[in-house]
mmCIF file with all atom_site columns, C-alpha atoms and ligand atoms in Angstrom:
data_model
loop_
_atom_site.group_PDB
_atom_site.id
_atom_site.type_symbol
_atom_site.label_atom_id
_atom_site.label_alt_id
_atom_site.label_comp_id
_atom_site.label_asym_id
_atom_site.label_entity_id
_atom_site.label_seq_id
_atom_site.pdbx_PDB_ins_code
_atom_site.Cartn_x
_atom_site.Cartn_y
_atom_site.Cartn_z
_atom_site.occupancy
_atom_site.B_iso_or_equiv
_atom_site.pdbx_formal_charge
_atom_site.auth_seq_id
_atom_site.auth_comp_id
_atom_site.auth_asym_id
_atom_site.auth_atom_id
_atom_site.pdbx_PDB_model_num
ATOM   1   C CA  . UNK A 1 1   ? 85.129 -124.542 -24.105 1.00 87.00 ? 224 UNK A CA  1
ATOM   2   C CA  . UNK A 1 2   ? 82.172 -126.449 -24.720 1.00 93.00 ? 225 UNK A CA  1
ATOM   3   C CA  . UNK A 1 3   ? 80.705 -125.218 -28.446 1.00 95.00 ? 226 UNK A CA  1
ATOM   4   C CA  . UNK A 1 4   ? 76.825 -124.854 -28.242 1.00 94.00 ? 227 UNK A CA  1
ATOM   5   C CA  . UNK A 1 5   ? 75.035 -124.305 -31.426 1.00 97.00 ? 228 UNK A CA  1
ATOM   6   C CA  . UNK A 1 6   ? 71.557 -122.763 -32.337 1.00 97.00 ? 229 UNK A CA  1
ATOM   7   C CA  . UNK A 1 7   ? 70.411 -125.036 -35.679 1.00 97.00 ? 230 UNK A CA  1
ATOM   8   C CA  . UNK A 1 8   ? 67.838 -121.412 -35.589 1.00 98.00 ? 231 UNK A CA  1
ATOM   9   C CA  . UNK A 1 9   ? 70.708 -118.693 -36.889 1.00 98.00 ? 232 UNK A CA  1
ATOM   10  C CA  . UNK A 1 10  ? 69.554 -117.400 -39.933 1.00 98.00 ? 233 UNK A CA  1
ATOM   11  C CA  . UNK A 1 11  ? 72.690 -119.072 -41.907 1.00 98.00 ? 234 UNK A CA  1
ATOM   12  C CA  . UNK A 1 12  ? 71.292 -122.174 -40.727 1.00 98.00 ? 235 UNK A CA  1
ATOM   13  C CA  . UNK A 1 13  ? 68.039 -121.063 -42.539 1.00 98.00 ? 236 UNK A CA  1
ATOM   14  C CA  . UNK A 1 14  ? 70.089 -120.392 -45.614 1.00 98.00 ? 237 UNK A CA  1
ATOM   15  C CA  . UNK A 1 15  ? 71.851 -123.576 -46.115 1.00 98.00 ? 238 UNK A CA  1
ATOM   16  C CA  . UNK A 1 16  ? 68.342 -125.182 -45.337 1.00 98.00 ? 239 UNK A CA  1
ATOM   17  C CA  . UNK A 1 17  ? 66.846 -123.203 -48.580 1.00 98.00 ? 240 UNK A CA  1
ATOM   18  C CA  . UNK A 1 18  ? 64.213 -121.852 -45.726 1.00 98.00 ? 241 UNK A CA  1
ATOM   19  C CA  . UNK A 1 19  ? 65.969 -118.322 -46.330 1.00 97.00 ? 242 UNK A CA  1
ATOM   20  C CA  . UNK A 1 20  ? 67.051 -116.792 -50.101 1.00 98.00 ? 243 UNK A CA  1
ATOM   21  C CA  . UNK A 1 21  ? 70.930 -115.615 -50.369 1.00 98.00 ? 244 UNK A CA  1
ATOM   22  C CA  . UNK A 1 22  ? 72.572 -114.424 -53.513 1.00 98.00 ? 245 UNK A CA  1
ATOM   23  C CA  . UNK A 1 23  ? 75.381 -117.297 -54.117 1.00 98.00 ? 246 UNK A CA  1
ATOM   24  C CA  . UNK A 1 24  ? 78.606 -116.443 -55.345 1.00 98.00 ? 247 UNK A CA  1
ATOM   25  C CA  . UNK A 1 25  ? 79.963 -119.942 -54.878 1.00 98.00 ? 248 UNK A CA  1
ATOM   26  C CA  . UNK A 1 26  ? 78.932 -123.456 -53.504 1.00 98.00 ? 249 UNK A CA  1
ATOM   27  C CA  . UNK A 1 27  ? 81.210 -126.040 -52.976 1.00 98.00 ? 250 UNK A CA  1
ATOM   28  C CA  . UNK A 1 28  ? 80.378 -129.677 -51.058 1.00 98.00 ? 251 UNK A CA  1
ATOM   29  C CA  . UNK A 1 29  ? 81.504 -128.314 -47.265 1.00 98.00 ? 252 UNK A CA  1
ATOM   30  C CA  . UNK A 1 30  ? 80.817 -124.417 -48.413 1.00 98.00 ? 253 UNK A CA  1
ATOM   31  C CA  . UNK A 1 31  ? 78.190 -121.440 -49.139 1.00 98.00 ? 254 UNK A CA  1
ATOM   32  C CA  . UNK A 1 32  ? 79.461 -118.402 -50.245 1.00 98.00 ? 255 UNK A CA  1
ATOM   33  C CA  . UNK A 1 33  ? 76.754 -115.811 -50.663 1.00 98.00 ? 256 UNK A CA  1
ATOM   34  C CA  . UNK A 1 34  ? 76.988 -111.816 -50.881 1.00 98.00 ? 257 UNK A CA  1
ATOM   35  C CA  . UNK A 1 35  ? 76.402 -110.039 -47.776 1.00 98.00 ? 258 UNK A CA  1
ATOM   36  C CA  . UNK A 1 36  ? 73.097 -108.211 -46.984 1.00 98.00 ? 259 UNK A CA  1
ATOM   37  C CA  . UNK A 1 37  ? 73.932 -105.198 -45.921 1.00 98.00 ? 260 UNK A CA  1
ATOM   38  C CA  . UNK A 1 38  ? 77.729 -104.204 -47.965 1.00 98.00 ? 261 UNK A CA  1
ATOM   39  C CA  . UNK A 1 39  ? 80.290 -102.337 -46.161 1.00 96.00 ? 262 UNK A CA  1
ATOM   40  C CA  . UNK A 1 40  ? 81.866 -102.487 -49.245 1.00 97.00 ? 263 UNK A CA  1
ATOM   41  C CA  . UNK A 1 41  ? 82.156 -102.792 -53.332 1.00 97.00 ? 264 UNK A CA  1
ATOM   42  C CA  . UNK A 1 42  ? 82.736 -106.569 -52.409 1.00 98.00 ? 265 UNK A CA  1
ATOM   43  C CA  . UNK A 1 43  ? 81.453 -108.030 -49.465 1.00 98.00 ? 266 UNK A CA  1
ATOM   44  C CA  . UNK A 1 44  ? 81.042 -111.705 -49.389 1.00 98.00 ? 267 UNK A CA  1
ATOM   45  C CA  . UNK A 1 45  ? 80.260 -114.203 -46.217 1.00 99.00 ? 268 UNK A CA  1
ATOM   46  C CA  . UNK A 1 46  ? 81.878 -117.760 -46.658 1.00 99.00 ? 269 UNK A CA  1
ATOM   47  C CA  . UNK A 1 47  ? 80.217 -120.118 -44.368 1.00 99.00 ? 270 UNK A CA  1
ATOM   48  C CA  . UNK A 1 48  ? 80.785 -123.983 -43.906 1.00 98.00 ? 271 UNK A CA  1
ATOM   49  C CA  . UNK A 1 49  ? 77.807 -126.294 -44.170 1.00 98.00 ? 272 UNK A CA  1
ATOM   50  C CA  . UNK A 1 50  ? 78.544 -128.301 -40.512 1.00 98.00 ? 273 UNK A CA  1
ATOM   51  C CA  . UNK A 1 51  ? 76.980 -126.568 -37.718 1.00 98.00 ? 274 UNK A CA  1
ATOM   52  C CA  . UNK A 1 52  ? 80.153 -125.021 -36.199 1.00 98.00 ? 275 UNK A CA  1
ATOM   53  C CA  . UNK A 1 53  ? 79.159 -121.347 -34.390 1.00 98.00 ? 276 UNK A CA  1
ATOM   54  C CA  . UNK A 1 54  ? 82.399 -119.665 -34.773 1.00 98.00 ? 277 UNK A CA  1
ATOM   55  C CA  . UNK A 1 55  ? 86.078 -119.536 -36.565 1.00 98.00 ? 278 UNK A CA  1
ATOM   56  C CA  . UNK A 1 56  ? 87.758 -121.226 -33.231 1.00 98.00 ? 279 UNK A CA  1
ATOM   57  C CA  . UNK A 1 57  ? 84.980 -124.227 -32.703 1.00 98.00 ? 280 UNK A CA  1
ATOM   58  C CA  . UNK A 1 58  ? 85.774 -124.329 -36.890 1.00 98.00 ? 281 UNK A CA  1
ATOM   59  C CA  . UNK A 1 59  ? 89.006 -124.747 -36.021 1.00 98.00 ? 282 UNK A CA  1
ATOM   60  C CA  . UNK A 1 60  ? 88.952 -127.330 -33.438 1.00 98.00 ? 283 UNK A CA  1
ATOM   61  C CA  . UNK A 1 61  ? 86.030 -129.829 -34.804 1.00 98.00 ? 284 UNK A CA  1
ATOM   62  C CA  . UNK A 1 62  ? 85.494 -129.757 -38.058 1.00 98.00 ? 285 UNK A CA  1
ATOM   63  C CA  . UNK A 1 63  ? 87.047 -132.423 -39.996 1.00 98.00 ? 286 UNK A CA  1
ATOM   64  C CA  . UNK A 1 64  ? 90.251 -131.785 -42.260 1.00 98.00 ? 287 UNK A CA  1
ATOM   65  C CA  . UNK A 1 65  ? 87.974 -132.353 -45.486 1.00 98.00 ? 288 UNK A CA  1
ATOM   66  C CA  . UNK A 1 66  ? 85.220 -129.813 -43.854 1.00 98.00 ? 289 UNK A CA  1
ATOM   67  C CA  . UNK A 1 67  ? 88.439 -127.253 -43.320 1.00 98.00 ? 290 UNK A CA  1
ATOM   68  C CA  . UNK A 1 68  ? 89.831 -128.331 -46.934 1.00 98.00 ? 291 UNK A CA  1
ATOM   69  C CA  . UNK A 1 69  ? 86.345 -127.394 -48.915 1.00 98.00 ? 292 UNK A CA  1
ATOM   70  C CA  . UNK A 1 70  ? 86.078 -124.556 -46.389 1.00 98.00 ? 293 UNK A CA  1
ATOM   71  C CA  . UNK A 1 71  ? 89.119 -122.906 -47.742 1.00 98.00 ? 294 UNK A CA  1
ATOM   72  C CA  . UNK A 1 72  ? 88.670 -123.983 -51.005 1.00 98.00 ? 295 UNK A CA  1
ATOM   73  C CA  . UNK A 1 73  ? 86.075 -121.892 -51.807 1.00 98.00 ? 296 UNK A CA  1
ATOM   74  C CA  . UNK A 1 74  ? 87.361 -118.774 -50.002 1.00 98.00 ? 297 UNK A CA  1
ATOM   75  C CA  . UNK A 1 75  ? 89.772 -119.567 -52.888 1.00 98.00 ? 298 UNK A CA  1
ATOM   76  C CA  . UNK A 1 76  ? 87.481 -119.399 -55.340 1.00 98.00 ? 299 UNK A CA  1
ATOM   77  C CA  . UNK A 1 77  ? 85.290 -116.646 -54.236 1.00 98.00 ? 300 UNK A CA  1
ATOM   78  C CA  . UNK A 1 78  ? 88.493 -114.467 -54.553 1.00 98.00 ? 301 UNK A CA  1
ATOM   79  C CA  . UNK A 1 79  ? 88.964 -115.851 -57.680 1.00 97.00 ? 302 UNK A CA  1
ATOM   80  C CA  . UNK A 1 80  ? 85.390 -114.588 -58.863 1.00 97.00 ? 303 UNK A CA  1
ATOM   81  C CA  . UNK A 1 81  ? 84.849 -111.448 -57.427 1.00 97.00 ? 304 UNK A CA  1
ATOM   82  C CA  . UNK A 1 82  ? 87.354 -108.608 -58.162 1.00 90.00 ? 305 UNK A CA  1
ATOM   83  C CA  . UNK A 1 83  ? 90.448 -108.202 -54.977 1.00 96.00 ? 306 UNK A CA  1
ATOM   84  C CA  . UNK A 1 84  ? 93.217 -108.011 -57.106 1.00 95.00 ? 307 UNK A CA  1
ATOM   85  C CA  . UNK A 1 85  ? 94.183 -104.701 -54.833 1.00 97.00 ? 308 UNK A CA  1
ATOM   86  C CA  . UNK A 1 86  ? 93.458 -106.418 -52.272 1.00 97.00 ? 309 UNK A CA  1
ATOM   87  C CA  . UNK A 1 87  ? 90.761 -107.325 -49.577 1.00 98.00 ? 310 UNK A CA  1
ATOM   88  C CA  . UNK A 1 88  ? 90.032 -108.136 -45.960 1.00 97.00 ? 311 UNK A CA  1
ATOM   89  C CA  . UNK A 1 89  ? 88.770 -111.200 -44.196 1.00 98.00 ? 312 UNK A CA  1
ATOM   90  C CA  . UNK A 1 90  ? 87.216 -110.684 -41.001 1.00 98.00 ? 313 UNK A CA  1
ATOM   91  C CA  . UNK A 1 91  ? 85.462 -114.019 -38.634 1.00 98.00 ? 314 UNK A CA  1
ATOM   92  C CA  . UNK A 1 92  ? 84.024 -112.170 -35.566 1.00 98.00 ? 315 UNK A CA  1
ATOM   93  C CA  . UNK A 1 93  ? 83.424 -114.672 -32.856 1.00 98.00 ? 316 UNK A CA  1
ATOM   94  C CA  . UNK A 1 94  ? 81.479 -114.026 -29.966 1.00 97.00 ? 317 UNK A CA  1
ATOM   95  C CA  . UNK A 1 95  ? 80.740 -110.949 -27.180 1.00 97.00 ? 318 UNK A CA  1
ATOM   96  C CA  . UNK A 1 96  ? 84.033 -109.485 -27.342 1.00 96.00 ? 319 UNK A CA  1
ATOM   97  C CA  . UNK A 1 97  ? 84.135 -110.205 -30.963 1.00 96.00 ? 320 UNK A CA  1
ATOM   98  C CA  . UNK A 1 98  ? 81.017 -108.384 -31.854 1.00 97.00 ? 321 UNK A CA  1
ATOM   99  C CA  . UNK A 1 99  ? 79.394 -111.512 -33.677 1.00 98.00 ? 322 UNK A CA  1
ATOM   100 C CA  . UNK A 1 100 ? 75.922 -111.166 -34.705 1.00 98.00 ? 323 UNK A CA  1
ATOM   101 C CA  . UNK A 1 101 ? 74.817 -114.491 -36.340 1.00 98.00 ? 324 UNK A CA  1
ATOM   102 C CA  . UNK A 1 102 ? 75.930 -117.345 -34.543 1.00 98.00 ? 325 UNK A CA  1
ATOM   103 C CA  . UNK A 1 103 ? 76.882 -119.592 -37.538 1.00 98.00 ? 326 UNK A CA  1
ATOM   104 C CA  . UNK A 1 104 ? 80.826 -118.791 -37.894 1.00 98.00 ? 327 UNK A CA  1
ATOM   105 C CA  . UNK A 1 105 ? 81.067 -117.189 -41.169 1.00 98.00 ? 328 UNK A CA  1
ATOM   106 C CA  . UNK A 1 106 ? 84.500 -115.069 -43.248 1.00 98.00 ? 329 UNK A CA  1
ATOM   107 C CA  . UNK A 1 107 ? 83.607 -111.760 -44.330 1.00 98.00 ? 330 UNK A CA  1
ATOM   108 C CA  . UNK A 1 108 ? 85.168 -111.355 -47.714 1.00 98.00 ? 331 UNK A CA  1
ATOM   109 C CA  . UNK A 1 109 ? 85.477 -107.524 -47.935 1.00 98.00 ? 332 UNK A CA  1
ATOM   110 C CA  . UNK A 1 110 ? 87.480 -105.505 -51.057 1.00 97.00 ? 333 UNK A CA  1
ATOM   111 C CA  . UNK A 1 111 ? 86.570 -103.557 -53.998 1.00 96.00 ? 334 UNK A CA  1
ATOM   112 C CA  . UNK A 1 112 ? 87.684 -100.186 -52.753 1.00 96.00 ? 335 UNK A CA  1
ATOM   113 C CA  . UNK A 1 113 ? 90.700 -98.428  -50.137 1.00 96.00 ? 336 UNK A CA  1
ATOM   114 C CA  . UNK A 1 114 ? 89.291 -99.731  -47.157 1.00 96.00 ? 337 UNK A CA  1
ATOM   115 C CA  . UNK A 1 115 ? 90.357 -98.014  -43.462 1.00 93.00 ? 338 UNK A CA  1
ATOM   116 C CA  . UNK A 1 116 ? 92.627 -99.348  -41.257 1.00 92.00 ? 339 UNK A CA  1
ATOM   117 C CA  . UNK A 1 117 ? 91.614 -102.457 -39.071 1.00 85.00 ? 340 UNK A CA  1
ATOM   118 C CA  . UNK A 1 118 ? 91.826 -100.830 -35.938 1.00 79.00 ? 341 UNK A CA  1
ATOM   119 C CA  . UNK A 1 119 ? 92.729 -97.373  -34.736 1.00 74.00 ? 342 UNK A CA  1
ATOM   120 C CA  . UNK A 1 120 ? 96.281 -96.511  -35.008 1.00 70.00 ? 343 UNK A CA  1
ATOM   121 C CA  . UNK A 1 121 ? 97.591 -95.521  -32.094 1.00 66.00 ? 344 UNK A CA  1
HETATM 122 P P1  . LIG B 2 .   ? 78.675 -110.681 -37.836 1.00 63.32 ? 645 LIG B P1  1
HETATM 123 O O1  . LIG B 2 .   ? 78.448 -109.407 -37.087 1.00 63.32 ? 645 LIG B O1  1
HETATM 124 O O2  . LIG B 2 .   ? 80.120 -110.968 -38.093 1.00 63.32 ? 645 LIG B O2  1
HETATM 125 O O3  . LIG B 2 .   ? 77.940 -111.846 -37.204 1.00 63.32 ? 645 LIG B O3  1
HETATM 126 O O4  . LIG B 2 .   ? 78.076 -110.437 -39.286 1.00 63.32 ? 645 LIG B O4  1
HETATM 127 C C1  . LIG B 2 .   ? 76.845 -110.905 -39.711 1.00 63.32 ? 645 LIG B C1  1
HETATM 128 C C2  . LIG B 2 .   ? 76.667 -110.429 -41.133 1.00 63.32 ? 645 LIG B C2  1
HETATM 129 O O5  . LIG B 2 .   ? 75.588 -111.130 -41.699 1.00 63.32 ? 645 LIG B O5  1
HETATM 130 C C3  . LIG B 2 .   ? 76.354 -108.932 -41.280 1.00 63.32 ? 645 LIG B C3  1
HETATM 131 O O6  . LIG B 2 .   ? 77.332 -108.320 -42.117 1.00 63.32 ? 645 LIG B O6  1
HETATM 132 C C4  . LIG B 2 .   ? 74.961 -108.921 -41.925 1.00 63.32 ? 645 LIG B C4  1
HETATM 133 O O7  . LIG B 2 .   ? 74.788 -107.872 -42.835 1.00 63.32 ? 645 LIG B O7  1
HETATM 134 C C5  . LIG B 2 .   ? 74.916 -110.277 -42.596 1.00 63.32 ? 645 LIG B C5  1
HETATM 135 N N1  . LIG B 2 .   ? 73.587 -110.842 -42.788 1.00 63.32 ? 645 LIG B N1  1
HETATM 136 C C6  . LIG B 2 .   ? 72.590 -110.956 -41.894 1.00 63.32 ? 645 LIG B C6  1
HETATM 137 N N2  . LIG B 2 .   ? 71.533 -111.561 -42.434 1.00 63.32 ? 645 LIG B N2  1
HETATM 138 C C7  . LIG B 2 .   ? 71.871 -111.844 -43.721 1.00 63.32 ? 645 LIG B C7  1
HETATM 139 C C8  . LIG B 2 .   ? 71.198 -112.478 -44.804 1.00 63.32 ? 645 LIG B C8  1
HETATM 140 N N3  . LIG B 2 .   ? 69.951 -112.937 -44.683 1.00 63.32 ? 645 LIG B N3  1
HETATM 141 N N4  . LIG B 2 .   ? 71.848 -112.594 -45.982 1.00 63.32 ? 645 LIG B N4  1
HETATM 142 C C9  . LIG B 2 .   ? 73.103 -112.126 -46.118 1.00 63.32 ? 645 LIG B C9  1
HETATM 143 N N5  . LIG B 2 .   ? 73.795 -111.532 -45.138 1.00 63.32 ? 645 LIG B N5  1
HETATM 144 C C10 . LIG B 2 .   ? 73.179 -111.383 -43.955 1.00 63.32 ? 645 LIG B C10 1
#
């Protein structure tokens, strides 16, 4: 599918200063910056700097040093913030995905027991 990206998503605003966030790490490719509204102890966003809308057009486009830094600080953000029980990442992408800000973005969630992921059935 074609990728079509709106340079007006509020993460856009973020990594263009125009918006404050509360960084947690920073990298060359990456912002990593605590969510707004928790769902948890630890809830972080990590969020490349390219203009890429979601975790699949991430995938396919960005560049191997983009994906490198990308991951990188996901590394370090876990390194910082306290998962050592463990945590959940989470990229919604899309309508059926339920994403709300079209600037693809990793939810770094932990800190407590969290539910499952879905409903067992
Ligand atoms: P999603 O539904 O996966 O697109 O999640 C978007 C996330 O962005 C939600 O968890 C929001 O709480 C969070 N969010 C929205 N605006 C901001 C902001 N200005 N700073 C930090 N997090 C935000």
């Amino acid at each position: 599918m074609a990728f079509d990206y709106d340079s007006e998503n509020i993460f856009a605003k973020i990594l263009r200063g125009e918006i404050p966030n509360r960084t947690v790490y920073e990298n060359e490719h990456a912002l990593a910056f605590e969510d707004i509204r928790p769902q948890a102890p630890v809830h972080v966003l990590v969020i490349p700097k390219g203009p890429y809308m979601s975790l699949d057009h991430f995938a396919q486009e960005a560049s191997p040093e983009e994906q490198a830094g990308f991951f990188a600080a996901v590394g370090e953000v876990c390194r910082k913030v306290d998962v050592s029980h463990g945590f959940r990442a989470i990229a919604n992408a899309r309508l059926h995905g339920v994403q709300d800000v079209p600037h693809f973005h990793l939810h770094i969630i932990g800190g407590a027991q969290l539910g499952r992921m879905l409903p067992a059935d």
